[in-house]
PDB file of C-alpha atoms in Angstrom:
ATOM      1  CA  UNK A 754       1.290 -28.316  14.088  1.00  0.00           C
ATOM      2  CA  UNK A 755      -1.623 -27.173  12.166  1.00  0.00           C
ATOM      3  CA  UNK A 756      -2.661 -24.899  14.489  1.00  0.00           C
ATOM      4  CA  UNK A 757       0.716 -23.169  14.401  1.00  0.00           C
ATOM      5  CA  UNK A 758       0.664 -23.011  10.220  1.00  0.00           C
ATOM      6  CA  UNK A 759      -2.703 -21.504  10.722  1.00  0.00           C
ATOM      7  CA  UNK A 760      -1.250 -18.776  13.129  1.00  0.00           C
ATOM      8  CA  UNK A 761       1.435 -17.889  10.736  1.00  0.00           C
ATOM      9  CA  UNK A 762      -1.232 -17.288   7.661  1.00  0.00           C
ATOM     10  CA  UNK A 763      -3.367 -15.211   9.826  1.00  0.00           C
ATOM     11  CA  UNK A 764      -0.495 -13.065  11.497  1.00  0.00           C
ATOM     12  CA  UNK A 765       1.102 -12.469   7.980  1.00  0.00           C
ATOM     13  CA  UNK A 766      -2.053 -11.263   5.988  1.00  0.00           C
ATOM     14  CA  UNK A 767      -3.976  -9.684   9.112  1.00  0.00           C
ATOM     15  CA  UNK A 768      -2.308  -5.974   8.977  1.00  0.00           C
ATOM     16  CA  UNK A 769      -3.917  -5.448   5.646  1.00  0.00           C
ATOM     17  CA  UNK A 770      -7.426  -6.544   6.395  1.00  0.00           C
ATOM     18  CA  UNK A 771      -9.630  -4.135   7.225  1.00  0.00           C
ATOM     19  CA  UNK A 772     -12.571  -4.982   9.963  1.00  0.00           C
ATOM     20  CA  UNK A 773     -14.989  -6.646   7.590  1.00  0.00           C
ATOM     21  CA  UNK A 774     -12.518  -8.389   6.024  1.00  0.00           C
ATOM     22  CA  UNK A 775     -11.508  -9.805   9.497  1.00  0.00           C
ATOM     23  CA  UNK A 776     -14.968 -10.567  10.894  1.00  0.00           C
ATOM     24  CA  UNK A 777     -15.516 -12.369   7.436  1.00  0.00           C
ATOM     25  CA  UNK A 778     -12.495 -14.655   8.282  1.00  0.00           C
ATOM     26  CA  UNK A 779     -13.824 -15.656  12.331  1.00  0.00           C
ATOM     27  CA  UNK A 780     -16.992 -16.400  10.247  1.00  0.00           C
ATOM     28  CA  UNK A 781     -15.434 -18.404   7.817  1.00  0.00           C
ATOM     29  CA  UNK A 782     -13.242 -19.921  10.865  1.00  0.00           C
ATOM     30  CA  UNK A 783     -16.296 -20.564  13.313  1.00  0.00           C
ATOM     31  CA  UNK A 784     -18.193 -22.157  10.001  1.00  0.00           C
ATOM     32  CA  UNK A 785     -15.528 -24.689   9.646  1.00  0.00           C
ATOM     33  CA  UNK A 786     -14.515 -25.519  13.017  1.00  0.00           C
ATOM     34  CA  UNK A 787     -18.202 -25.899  13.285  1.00  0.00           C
ATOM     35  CA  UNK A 788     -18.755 -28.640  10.467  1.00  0.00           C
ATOM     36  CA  UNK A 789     -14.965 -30.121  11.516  1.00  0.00           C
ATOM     37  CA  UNK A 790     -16.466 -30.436  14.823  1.00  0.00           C
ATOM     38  CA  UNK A 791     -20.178 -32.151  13.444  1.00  0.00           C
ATOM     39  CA  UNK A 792     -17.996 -34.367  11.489  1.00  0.00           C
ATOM     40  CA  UNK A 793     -15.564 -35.022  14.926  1.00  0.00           C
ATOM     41  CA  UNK A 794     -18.688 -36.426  16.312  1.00  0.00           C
ATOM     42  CA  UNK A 795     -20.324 -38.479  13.470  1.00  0.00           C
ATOM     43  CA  UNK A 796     -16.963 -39.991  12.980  1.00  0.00           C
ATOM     44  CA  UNK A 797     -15.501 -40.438  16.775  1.00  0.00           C
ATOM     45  CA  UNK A 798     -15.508 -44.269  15.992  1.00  0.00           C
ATOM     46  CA  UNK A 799     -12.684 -43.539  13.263  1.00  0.00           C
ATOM     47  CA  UNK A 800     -10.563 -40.930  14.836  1.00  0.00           C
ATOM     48  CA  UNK A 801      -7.812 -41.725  12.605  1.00  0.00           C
ATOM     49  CA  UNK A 802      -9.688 -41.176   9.229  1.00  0.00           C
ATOM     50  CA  UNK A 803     -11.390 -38.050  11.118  1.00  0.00           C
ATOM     51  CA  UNK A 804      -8.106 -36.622  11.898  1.00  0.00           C
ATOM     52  CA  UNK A 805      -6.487 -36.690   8.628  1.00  0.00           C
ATOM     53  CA  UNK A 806      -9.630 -34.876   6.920  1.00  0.00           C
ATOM     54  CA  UNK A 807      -9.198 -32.332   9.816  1.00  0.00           C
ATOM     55  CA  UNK A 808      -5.723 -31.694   8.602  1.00  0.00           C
ATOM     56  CA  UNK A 809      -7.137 -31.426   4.847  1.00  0.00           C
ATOM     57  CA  UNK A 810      -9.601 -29.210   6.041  1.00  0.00           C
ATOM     58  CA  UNK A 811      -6.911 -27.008   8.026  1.00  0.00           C
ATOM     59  CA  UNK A 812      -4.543 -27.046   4.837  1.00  0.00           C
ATOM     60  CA  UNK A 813      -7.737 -25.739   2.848  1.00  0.00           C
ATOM     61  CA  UNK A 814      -7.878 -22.992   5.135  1.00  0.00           C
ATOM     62  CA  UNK A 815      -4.513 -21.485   5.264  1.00  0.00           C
ATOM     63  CA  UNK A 816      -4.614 -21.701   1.380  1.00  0.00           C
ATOM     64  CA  UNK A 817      -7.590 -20.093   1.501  1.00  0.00           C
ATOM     65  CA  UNK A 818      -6.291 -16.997   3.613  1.00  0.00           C
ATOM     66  CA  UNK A 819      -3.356 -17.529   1.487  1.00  0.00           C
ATOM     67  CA  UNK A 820      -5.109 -16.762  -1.714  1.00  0.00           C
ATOM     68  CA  UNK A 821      -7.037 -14.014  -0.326  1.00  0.00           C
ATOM     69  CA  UNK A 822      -3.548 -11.800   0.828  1.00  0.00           C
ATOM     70  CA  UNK A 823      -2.008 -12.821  -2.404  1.00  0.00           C
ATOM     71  CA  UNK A 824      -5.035 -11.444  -4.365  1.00  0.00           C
ATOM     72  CA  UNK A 825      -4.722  -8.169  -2.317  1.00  0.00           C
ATOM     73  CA  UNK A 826      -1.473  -7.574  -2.723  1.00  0.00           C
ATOM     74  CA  UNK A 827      -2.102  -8.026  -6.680  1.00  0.00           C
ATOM     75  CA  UNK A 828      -4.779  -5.923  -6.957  1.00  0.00           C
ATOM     76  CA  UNK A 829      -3.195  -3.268  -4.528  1.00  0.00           C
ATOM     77  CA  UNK A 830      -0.103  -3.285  -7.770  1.00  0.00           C
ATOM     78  CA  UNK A 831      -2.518  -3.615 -10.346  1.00  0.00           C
ATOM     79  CA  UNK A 832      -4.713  -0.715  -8.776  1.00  0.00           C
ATOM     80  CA  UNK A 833      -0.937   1.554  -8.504  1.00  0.00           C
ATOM     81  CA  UNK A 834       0.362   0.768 -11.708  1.00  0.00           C
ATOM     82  CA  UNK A 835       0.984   3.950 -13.886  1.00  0.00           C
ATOM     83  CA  UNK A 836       0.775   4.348 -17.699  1.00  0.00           C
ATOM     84  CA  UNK A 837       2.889   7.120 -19.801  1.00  0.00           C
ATOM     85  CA  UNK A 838       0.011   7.861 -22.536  1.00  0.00           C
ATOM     86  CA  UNK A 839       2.201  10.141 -24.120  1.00  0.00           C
ATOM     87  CA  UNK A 840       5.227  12.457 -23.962  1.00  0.00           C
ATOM     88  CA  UNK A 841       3.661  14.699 -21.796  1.00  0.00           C
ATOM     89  CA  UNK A 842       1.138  12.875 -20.406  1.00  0.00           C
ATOM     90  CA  UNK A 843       0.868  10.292 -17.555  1.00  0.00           C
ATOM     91  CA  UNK A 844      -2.201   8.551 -16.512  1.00  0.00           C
ATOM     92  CA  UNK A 845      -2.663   6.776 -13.363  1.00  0.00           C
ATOM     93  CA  UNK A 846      -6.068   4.323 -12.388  1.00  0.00           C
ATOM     94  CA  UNK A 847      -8.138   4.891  -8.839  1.00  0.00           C
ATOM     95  CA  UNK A 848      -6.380   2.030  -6.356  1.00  0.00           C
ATOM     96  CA  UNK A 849      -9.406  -0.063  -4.516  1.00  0.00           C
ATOM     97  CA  UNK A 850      -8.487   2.372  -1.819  1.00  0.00           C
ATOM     98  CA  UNK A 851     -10.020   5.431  -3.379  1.00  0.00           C
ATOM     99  CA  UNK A 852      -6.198   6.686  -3.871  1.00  0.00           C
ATOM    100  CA  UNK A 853      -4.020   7.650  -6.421  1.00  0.00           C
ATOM    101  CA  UNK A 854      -0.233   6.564  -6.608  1.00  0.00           C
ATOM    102  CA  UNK A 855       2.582   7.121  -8.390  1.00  0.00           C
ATOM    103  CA  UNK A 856       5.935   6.099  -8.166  1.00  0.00           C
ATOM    104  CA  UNK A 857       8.315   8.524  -9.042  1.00  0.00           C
ATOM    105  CA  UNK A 858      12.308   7.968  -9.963  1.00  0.00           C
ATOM    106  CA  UNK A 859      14.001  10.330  -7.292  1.00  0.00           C
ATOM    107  CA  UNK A 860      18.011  10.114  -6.875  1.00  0.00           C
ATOM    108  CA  UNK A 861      17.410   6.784  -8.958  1.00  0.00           C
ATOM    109  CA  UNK A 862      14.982   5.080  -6.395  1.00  0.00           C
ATOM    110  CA  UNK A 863      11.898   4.143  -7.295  1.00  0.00           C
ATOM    111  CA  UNK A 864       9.547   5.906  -4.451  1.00  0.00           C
ATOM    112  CA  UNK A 865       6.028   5.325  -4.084  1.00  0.00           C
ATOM    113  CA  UNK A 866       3.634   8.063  -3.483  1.00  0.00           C
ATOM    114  CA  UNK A 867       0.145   8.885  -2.616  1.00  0.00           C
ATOM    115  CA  UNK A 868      -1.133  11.845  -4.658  1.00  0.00           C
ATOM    116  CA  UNK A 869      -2.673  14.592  -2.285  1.00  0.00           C
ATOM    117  CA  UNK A 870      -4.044  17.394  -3.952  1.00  0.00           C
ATOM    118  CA  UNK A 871      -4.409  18.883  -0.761  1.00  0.00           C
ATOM    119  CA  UNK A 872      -0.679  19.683   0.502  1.00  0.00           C
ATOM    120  CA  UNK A 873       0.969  21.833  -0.457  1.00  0.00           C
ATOM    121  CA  UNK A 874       4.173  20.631  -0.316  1.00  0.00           C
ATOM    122  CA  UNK A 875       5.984  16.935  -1.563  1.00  0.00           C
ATOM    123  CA  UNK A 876       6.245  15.259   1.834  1.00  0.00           C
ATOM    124  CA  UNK A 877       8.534  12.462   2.617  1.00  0.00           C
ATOM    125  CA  UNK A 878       8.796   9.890   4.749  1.00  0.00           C
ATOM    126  CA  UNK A 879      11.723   9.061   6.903  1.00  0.00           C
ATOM    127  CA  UNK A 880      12.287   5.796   5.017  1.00  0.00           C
ATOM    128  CA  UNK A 881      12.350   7.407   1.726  1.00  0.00           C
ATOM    129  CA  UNK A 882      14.649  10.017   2.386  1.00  0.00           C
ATOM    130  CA  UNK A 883      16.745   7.332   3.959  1.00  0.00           C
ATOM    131  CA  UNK A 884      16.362   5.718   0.590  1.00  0.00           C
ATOM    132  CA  UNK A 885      17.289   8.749  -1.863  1.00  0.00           C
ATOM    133  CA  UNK A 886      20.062   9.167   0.312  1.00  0.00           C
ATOM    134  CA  UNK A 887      19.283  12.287   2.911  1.00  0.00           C
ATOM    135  CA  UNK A 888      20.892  12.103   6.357  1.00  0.00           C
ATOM    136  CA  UNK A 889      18.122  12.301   8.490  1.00  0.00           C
ATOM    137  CA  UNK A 890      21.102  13.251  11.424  1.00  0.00           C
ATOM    138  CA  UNK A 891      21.574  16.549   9.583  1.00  0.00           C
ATOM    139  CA  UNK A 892      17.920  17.737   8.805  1.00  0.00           C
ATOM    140  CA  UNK A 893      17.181  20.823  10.351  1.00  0.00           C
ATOM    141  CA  UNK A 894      13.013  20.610  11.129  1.00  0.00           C
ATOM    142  CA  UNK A 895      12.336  24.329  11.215  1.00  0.00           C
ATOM    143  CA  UNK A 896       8.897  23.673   9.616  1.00  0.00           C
ATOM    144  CA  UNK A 897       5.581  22.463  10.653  1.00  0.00           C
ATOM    145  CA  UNK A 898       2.482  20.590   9.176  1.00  0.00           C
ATOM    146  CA  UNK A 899      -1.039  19.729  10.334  1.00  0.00           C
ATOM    147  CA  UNK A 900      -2.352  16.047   9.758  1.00  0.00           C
ATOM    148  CA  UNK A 901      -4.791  13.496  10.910  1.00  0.00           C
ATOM    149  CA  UNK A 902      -2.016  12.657  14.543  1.00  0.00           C
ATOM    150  CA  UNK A 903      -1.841  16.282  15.115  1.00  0.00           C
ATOM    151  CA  UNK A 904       0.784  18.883  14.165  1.00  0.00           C
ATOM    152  CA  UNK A 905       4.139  17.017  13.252  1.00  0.00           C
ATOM    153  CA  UNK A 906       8.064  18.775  12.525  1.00  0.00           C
ATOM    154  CA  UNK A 907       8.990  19.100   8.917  1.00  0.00           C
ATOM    155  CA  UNK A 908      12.244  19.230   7.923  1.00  0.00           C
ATOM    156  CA  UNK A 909      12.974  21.159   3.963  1.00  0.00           C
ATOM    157  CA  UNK A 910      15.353  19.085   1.435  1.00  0.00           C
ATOM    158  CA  UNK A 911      15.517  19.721  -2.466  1.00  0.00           C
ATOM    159  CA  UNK A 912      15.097  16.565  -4.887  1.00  0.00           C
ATOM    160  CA  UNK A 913      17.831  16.935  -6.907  1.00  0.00           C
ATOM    161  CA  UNK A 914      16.369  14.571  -9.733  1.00  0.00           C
ATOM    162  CA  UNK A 915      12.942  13.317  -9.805  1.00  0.00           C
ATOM    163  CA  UNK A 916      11.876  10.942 -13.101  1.00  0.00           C
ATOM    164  CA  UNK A 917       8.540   9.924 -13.829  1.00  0.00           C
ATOM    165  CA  UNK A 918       8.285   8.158 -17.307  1.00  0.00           C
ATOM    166  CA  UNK A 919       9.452  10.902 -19.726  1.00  0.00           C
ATOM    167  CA  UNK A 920       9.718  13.345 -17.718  1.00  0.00           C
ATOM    168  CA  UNK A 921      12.159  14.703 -15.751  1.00  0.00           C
ATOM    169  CA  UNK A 922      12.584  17.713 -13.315  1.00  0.00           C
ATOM    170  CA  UNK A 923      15.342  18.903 -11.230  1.00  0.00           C
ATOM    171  CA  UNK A 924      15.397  20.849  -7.856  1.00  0.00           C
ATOM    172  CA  UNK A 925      12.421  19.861  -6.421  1.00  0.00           C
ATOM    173  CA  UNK A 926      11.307  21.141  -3.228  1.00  0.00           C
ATOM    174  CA  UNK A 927      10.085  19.055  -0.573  1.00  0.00           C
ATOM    175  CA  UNK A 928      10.116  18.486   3.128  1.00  0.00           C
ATOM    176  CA  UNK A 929      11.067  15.497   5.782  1.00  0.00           C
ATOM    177  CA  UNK A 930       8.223  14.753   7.623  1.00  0.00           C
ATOM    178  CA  UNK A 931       9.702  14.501  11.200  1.00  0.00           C
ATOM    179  CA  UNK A 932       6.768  11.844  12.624  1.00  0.00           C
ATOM    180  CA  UNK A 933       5.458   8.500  12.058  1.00  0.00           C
ATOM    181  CA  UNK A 934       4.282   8.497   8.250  1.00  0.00           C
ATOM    182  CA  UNK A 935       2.929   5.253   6.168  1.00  0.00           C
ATOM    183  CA  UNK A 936       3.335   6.715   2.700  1.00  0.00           C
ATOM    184  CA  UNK A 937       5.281   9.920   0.968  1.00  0.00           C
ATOM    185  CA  UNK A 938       3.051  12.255  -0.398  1.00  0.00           C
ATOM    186  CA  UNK A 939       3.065  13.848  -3.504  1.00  0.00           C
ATOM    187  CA  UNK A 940       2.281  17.247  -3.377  1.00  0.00           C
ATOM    188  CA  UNK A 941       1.401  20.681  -5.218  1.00  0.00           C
ATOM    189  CA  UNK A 942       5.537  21.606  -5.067  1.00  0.00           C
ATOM    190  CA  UNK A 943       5.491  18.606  -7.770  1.00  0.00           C
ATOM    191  CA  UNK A 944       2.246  18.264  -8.792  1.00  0.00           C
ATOM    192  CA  UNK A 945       1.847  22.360  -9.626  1.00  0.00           C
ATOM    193  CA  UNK A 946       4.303  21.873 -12.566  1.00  0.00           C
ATOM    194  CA  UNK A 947       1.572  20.239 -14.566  1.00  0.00           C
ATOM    195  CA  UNK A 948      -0.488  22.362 -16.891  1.00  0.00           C
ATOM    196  CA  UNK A 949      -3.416  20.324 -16.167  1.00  0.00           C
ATOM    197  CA  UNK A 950      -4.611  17.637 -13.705  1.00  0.00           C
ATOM    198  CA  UNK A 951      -7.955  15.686 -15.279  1.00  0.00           C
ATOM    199  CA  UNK A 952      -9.508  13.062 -12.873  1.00  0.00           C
ATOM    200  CA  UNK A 953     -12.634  11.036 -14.748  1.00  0.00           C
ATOM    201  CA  UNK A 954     -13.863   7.864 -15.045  1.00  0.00           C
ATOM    202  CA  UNK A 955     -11.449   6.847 -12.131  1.00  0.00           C
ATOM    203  CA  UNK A 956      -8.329   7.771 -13.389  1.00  0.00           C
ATOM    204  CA  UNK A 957      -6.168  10.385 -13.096  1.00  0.00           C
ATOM    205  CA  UNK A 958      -4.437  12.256 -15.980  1.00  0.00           C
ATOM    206  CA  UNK A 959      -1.327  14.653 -15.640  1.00  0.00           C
ATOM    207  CA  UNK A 960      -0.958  16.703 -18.846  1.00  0.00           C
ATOM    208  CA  UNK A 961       2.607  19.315 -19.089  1.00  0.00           C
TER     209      UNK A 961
END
């Protein structure tokens, strides 16, 4: 039964581990079955007792893994969160990532983005146009893009209203992207509309 708890922790929290992280958990796995089995063999005489501390010891462990996706997914918000300094003015804090996001208002959905201030365009996932309410059945992918998979079909929408703190824009282009796409990205067809774009001391600022 423990076993199976401890399969569940480390299935739900493994996707957002990167490769240290996960060779830091075997370690930490192999250092306790290692002392659970030194204590297995001081204690074989009392299997009972032994048993129940190797339960503790399992429970300490999925808390543990617990803990550590519950701290990443804080930090991941904490690291996203945006702050309107000012009429015109938004700034936005460098995620642990090395990224910038914002999450933008659009069609009254909140959508996250990843600012790119490298395309040229405000690129969409499938998902969030879902979300906005586009019918992905009647885009018409007459465009193309480059990215890291290769070359991928791009379909163009306008954003009829797009929010971000106090300020508000209407008729925004932007295009479907027609492959497989983690995040929407937030491109110069938005971005372009600021006067200025300041990025210091790990944050980003977005002056009109």
């Amino acid at each position: 039964m423990a076993y199976g708890v401890l399969g569940s922790a480390v299935n739900a929290y493994m996707p957002s581990m990167s490769t240290d992280n996960i060779m830091q958990l075997v370690y930490l796995g192999l250092l306790i079955l290692a002392i659970g089995g030194s204590a297995l063999v001081a204690g074989r005489k009392n299997m009972g007792k032994m048993l129940q501390q190797a339960m503790i010891w399992a429970l300490i462990f999925v808390g543990v893994i617990a803990a550590y996706g519950l701290w990443e997914d804080m930090s991941r918000n904490v690291g996203s969160q945006q702050a309107v300094v000012g009429e015109d003015t938004i700034a936005v804090a460098r995620s642990r990532d090395g990224h910038f996001y914002l999450t933008l208002d659009i069609n009254n959905e909140a959508i996250p983005f990843i600012i790119d201030t490298g395309a040229s365009q405000v690129v969409l996932s499938q998902r969030d146009a879902e979300r906005i309410g586009i019918d992905l059945a009647s885009l018409n992918y007459v465009g193309s893009a480059m990215t890291a998979n290769g070359i991928v079909q791009t379909a163009p929408v306008i954003l009829d209203d797009v929010r971000l703190g106090n300020i508000a824009d209407r008729n925004i282009p932007a295009v479907v992207n027609g492959g497989n796409m983690d995040a929407s990205l937030l491109g110069m067809t938005y971005l372009g509309l600021y006067d200025r774009i300041e990025i210091s001391n790990g944050q980003m600022v977005l002056n009109r």
